Short mmCIF file of C-alpha atoms and ligand atoms in Angstrom, two decimals:
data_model
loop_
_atom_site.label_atom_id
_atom_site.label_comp_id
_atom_site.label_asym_id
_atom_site.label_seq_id
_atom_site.Cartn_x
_atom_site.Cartn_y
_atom_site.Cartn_z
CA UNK A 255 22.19 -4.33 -17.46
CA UNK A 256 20.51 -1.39 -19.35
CA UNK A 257 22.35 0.59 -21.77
CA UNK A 258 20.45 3.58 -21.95
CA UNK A 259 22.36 6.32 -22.06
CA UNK A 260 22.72 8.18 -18.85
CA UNK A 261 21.41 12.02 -19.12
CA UNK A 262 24.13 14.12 -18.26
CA UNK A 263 23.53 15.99 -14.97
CA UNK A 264 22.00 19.26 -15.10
CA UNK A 265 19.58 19.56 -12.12
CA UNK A 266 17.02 21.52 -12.31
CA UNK A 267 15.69 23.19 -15.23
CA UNK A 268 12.60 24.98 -15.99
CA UNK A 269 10.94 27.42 -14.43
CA UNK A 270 7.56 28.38 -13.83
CA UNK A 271 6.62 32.29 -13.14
CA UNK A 272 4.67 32.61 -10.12
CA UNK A 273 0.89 31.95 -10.98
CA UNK A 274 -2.54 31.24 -9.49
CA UNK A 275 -1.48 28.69 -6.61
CA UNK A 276 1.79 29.32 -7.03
CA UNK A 277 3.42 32.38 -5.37
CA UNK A 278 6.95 31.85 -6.26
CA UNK A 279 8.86 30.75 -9.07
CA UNK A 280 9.48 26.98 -9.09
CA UNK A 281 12.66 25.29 -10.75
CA UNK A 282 11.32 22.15 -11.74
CA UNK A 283 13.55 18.82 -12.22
CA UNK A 284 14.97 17.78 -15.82
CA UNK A 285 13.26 16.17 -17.89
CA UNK A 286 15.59 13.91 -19.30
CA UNK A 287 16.86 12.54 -15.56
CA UNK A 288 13.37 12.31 -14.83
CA UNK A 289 12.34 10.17 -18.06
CA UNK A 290 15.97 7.95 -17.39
CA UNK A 291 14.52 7.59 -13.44
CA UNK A 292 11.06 6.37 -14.39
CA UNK A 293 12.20 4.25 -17.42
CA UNK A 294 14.78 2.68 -15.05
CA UNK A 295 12.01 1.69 -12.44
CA UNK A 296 9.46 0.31 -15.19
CA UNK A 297 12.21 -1.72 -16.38
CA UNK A 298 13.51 -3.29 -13.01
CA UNK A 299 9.92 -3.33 -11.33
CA UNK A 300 7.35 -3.57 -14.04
CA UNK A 301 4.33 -1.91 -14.34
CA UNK A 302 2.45 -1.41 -11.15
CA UNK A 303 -1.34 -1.95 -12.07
CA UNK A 304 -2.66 0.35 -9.67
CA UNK A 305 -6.43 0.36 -10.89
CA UNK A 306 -5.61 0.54 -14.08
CA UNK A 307 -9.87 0.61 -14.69
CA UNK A 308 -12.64 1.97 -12.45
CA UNK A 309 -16.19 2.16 -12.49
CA UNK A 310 -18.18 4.25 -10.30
CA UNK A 311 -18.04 1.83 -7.46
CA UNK A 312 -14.14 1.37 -7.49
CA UNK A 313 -13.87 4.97 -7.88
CA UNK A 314 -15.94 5.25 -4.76
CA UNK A 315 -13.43 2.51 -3.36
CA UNK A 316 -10.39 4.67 -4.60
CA UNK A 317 -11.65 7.33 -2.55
CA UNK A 318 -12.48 5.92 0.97
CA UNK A 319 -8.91 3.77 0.59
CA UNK A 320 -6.86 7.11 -0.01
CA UNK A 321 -8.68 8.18 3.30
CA UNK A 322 -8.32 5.26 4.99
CA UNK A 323 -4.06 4.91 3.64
CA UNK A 324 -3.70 8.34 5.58
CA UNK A 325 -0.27 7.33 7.73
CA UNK A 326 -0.91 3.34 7.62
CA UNK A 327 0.05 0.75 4.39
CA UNK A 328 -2.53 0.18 1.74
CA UNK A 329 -2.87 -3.40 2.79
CA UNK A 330 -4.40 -2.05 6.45
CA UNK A 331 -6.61 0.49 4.41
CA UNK A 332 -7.67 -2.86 2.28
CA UNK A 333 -8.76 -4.88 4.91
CA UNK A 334 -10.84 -2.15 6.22
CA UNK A 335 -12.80 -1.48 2.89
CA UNK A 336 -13.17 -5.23 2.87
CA UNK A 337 -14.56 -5.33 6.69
CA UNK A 338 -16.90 -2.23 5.64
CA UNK A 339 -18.55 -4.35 2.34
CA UNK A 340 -18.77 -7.12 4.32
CA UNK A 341 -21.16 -5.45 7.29
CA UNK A 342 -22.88 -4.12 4.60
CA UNK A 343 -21.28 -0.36 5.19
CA UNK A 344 -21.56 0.48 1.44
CA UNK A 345 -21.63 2.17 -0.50
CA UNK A 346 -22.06 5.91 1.06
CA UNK A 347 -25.39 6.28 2.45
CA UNK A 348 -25.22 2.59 4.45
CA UNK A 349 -21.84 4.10 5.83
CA UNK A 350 -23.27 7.55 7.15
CA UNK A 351 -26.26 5.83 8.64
CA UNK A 352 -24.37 3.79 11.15
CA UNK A 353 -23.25 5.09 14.66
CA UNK A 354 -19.58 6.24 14.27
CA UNK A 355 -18.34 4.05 16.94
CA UNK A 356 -19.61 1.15 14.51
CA UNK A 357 -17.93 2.48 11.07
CA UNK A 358 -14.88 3.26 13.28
CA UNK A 359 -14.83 -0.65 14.72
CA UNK A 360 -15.00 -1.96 10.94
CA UNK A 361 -11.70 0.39 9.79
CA UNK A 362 -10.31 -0.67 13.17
CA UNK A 363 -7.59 -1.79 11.15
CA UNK A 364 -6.15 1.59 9.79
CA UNK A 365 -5.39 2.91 13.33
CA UNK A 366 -6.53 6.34 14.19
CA UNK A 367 -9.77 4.26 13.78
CA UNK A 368 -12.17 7.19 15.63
CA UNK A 369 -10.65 9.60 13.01
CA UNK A 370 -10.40 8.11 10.16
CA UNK A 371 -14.27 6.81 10.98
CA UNK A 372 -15.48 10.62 10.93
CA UNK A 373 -13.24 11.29 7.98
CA UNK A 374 -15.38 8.83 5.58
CA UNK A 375 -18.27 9.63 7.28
CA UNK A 376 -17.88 13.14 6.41
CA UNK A 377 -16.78 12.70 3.26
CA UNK A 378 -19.68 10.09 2.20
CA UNK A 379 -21.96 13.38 3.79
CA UNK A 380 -20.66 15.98 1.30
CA UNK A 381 -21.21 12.87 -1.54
CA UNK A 382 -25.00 12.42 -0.61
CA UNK A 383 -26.14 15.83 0.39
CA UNK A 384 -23.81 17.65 -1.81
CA UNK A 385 -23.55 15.69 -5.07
CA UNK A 386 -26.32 13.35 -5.03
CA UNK A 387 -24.39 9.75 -3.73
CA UNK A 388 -22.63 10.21 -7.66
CA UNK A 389 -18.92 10.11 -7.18
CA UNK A 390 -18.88 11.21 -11.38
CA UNK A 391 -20.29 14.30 -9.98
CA UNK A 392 -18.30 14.79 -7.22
CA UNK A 393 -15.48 14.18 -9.78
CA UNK A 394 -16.52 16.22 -12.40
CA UNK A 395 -14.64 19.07 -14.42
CA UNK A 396 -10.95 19.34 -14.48
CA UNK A 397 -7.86 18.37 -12.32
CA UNK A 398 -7.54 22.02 -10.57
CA UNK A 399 -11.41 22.37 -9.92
CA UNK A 400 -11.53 18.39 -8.69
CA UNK A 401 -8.65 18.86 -6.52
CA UNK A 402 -9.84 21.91 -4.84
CA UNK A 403 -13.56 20.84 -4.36
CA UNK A 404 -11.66 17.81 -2.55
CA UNK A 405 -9.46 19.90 -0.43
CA UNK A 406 -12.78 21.37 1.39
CA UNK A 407 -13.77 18.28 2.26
CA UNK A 408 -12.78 17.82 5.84
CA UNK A 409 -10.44 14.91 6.24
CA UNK A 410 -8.92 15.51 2.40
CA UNK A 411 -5.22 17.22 2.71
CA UNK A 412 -3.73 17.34 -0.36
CA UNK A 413 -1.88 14.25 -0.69
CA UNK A 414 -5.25 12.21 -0.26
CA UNK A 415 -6.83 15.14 -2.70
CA UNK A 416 -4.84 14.42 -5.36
CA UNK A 417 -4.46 10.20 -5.02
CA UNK A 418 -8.70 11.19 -5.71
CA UNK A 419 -7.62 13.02 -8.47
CA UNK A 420 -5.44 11.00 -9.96
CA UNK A 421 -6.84 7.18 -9.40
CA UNK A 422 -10.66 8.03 -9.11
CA UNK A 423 -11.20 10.86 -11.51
CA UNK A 424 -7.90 10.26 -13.70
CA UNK A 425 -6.70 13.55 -13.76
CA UNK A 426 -3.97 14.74 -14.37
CA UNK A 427 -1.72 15.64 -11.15
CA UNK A 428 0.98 14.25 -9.08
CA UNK A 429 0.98 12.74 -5.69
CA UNK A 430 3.96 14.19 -3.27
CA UNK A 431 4.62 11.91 -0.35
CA UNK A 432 7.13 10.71 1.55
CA UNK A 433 8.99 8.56 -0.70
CA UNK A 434 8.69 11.51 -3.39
CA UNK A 435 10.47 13.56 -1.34
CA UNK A 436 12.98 11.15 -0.57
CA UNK A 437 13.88 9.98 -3.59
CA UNK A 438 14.04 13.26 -5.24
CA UNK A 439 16.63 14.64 -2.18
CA UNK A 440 18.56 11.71 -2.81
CA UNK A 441 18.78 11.99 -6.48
CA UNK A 442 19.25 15.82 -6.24
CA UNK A 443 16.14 16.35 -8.29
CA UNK A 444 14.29 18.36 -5.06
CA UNK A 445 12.86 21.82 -6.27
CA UNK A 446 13.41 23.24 -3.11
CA UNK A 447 12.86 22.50 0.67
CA UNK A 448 10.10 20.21 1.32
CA UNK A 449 6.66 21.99 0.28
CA UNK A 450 3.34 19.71 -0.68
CA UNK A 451 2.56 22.66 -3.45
CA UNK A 452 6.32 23.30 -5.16
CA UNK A 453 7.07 19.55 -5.14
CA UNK A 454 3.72 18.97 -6.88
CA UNK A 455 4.07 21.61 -9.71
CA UNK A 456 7.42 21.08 -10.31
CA UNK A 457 6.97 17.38 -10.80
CA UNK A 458 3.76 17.81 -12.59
CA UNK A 459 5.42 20.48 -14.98
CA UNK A 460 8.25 18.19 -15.99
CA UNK A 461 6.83 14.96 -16.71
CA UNK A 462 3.89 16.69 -18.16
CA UNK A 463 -0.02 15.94 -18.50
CA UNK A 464 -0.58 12.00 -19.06
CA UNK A 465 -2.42 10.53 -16.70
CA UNK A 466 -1.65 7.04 -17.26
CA UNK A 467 2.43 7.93 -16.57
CA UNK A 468 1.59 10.16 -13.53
CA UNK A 469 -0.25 7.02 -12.29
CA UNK A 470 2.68 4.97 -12.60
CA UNK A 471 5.12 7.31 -11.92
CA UNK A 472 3.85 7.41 -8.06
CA UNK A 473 3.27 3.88 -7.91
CA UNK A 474 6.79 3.31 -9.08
CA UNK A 475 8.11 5.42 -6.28
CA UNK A 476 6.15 4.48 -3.60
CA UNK A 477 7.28 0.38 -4.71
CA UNK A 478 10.87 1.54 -4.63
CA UNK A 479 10.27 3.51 -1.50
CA UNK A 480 9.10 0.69 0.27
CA UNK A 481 11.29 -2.10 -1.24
CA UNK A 482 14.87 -0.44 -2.34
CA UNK A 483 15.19 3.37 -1.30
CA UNK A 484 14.29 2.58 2.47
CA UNK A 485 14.44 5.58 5.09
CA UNK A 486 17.07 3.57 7.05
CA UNK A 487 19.60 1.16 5.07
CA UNK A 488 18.83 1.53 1.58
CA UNK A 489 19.51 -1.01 -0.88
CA UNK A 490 21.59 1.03 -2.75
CA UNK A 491 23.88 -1.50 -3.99
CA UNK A 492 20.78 -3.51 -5.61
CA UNK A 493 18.83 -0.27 -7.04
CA UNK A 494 18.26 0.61 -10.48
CA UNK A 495 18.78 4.06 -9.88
CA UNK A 496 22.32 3.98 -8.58
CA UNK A 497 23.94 5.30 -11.56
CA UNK A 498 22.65 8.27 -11.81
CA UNK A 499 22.20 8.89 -7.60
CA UNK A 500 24.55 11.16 -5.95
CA UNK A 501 23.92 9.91 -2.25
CA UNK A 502 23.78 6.05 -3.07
CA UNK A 503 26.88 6.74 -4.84
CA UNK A 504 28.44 8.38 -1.84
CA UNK A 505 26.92 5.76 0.26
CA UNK A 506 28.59 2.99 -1.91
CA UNK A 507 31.82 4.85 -2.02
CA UNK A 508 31.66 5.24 -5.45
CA UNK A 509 31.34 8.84 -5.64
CA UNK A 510 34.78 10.75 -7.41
S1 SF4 B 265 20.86 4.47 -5.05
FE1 SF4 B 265 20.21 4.30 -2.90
S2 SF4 B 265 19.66 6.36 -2.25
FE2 SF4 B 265 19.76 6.33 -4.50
S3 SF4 B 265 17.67 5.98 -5.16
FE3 SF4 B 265 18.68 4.01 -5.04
S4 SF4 B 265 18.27 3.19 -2.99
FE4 SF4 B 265 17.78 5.39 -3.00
#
């Protein structure tokens, strides 16, 4: 049993002015709930690992799985990068010079197979004719000018955009997905209504610049997502987090 102390709860708590990609002002969560919530999920799950080191061929990696993860589980997305090594579909100019039909057999496994195939085959383009085959250059400068340079690649939304960011470039930025929003309605942290941009600033604003924590943090939540914080039947009863959760408190009954 931990014996932190719980921060008391005050919602949300800074603001940031409208600015340059950012047309409102967004309230963004407290800081001290937010260090309690990711201090209670290293604790009961441990660190994550999620490529903790890359070189230029894992970074490569990094980027075709967040393309290939697009709507399926990381473990589909893995067996595809595998099936793509082994037919010798690597690294970026072996994948754009087979038929599509071929790349799109070998991520079979993702589903969406003929679109996801012309995803990484468009995105492996803009590496080679665009960048030279180097992913360092394709990565190169800082998190807004990475991100952005991503997001006109076709195939990139920003989710996918900033999992490149993050894990292949190690930028600072933070990934909003489902389980984000989730967990951050449930713990009445949400900025807002659901919005890829606001959730992202907010959350980046509060828990601040360091990428190896901003790595974490989304592994963390996508773990607890999966495992504990489930969109149907939570395990509220056996989560980390219920002490200082509003709706698994309600849930429980516990709420006063
Ligand atoms: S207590 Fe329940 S609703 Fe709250 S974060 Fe945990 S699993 Fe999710």
């Amino acid at each position: 049993m931990r014996n932190r102390k719980l921060p008391s709860r005050s919602g949300l708590v800074a603001e940031l002015p409208p600015g340059p990609g950012r047309p409102e002002l967004v309230r963004s969560p407290d800081p001290a709930r937010l260090a309690w919530t990711y201090d209670a999920l290293l604790e009961a799950l441990g660190p994550q690992q999620w490529w903790p080191h890359a070189d230029e061929d894992g970074r490569f990696e990094i980027c075709l799985g967040a393309i290939l993860t697009q709507n399926t589980a990381w473990t589909a997305a893995a067996r595809a990068l595998s099936q793509l090594r082994a037919a010798g579909a690597w690294p970026a100019e072996a994948i754009l010079a087979l038929p599509q039909d071929v790349v799109a057999d070998l991520v079979r496994p993702t589903g969406h197979f003929n679109v996801k195939a012309r995803k990484i085959q468009e995105f492996c383009r803009v590496l080679v004719e665009e960048h030279g085959g180097s992913i360092d250059q394709l990565l190169s400068g800082d998190a807004e000018a990475v991100r952005t340079r991503l997001l006109g690649i076709w195939g990139v939304g920003p989710e996918t955009a900033d999992a490149m960011t993050l894990y292949a470039a190690r930028l600072p930025t933070f990934v909003v997905d489902a389980y984000a929003y989730r967990l951050a309605e449930r713990m009445e942290l949400a900025p807002g209504a659901r919005q890829y941009e606001r959730y992202r600033q907010a959350f980046l604003a509060a828990i601040g610049p360091d990428v190896a924590r901003l790595n974490e943090w989304h592994a963390l939540i996508v773990r607890h997502g999966q495992q504990i914080c489930r969109r149907t039947n939570p395990l509220c009863d056996a989560c980390p987090l219920l002490e200082d959760c509003p709706f698994g408190q309600r849930t429980l009954g516990l709420a006063g």
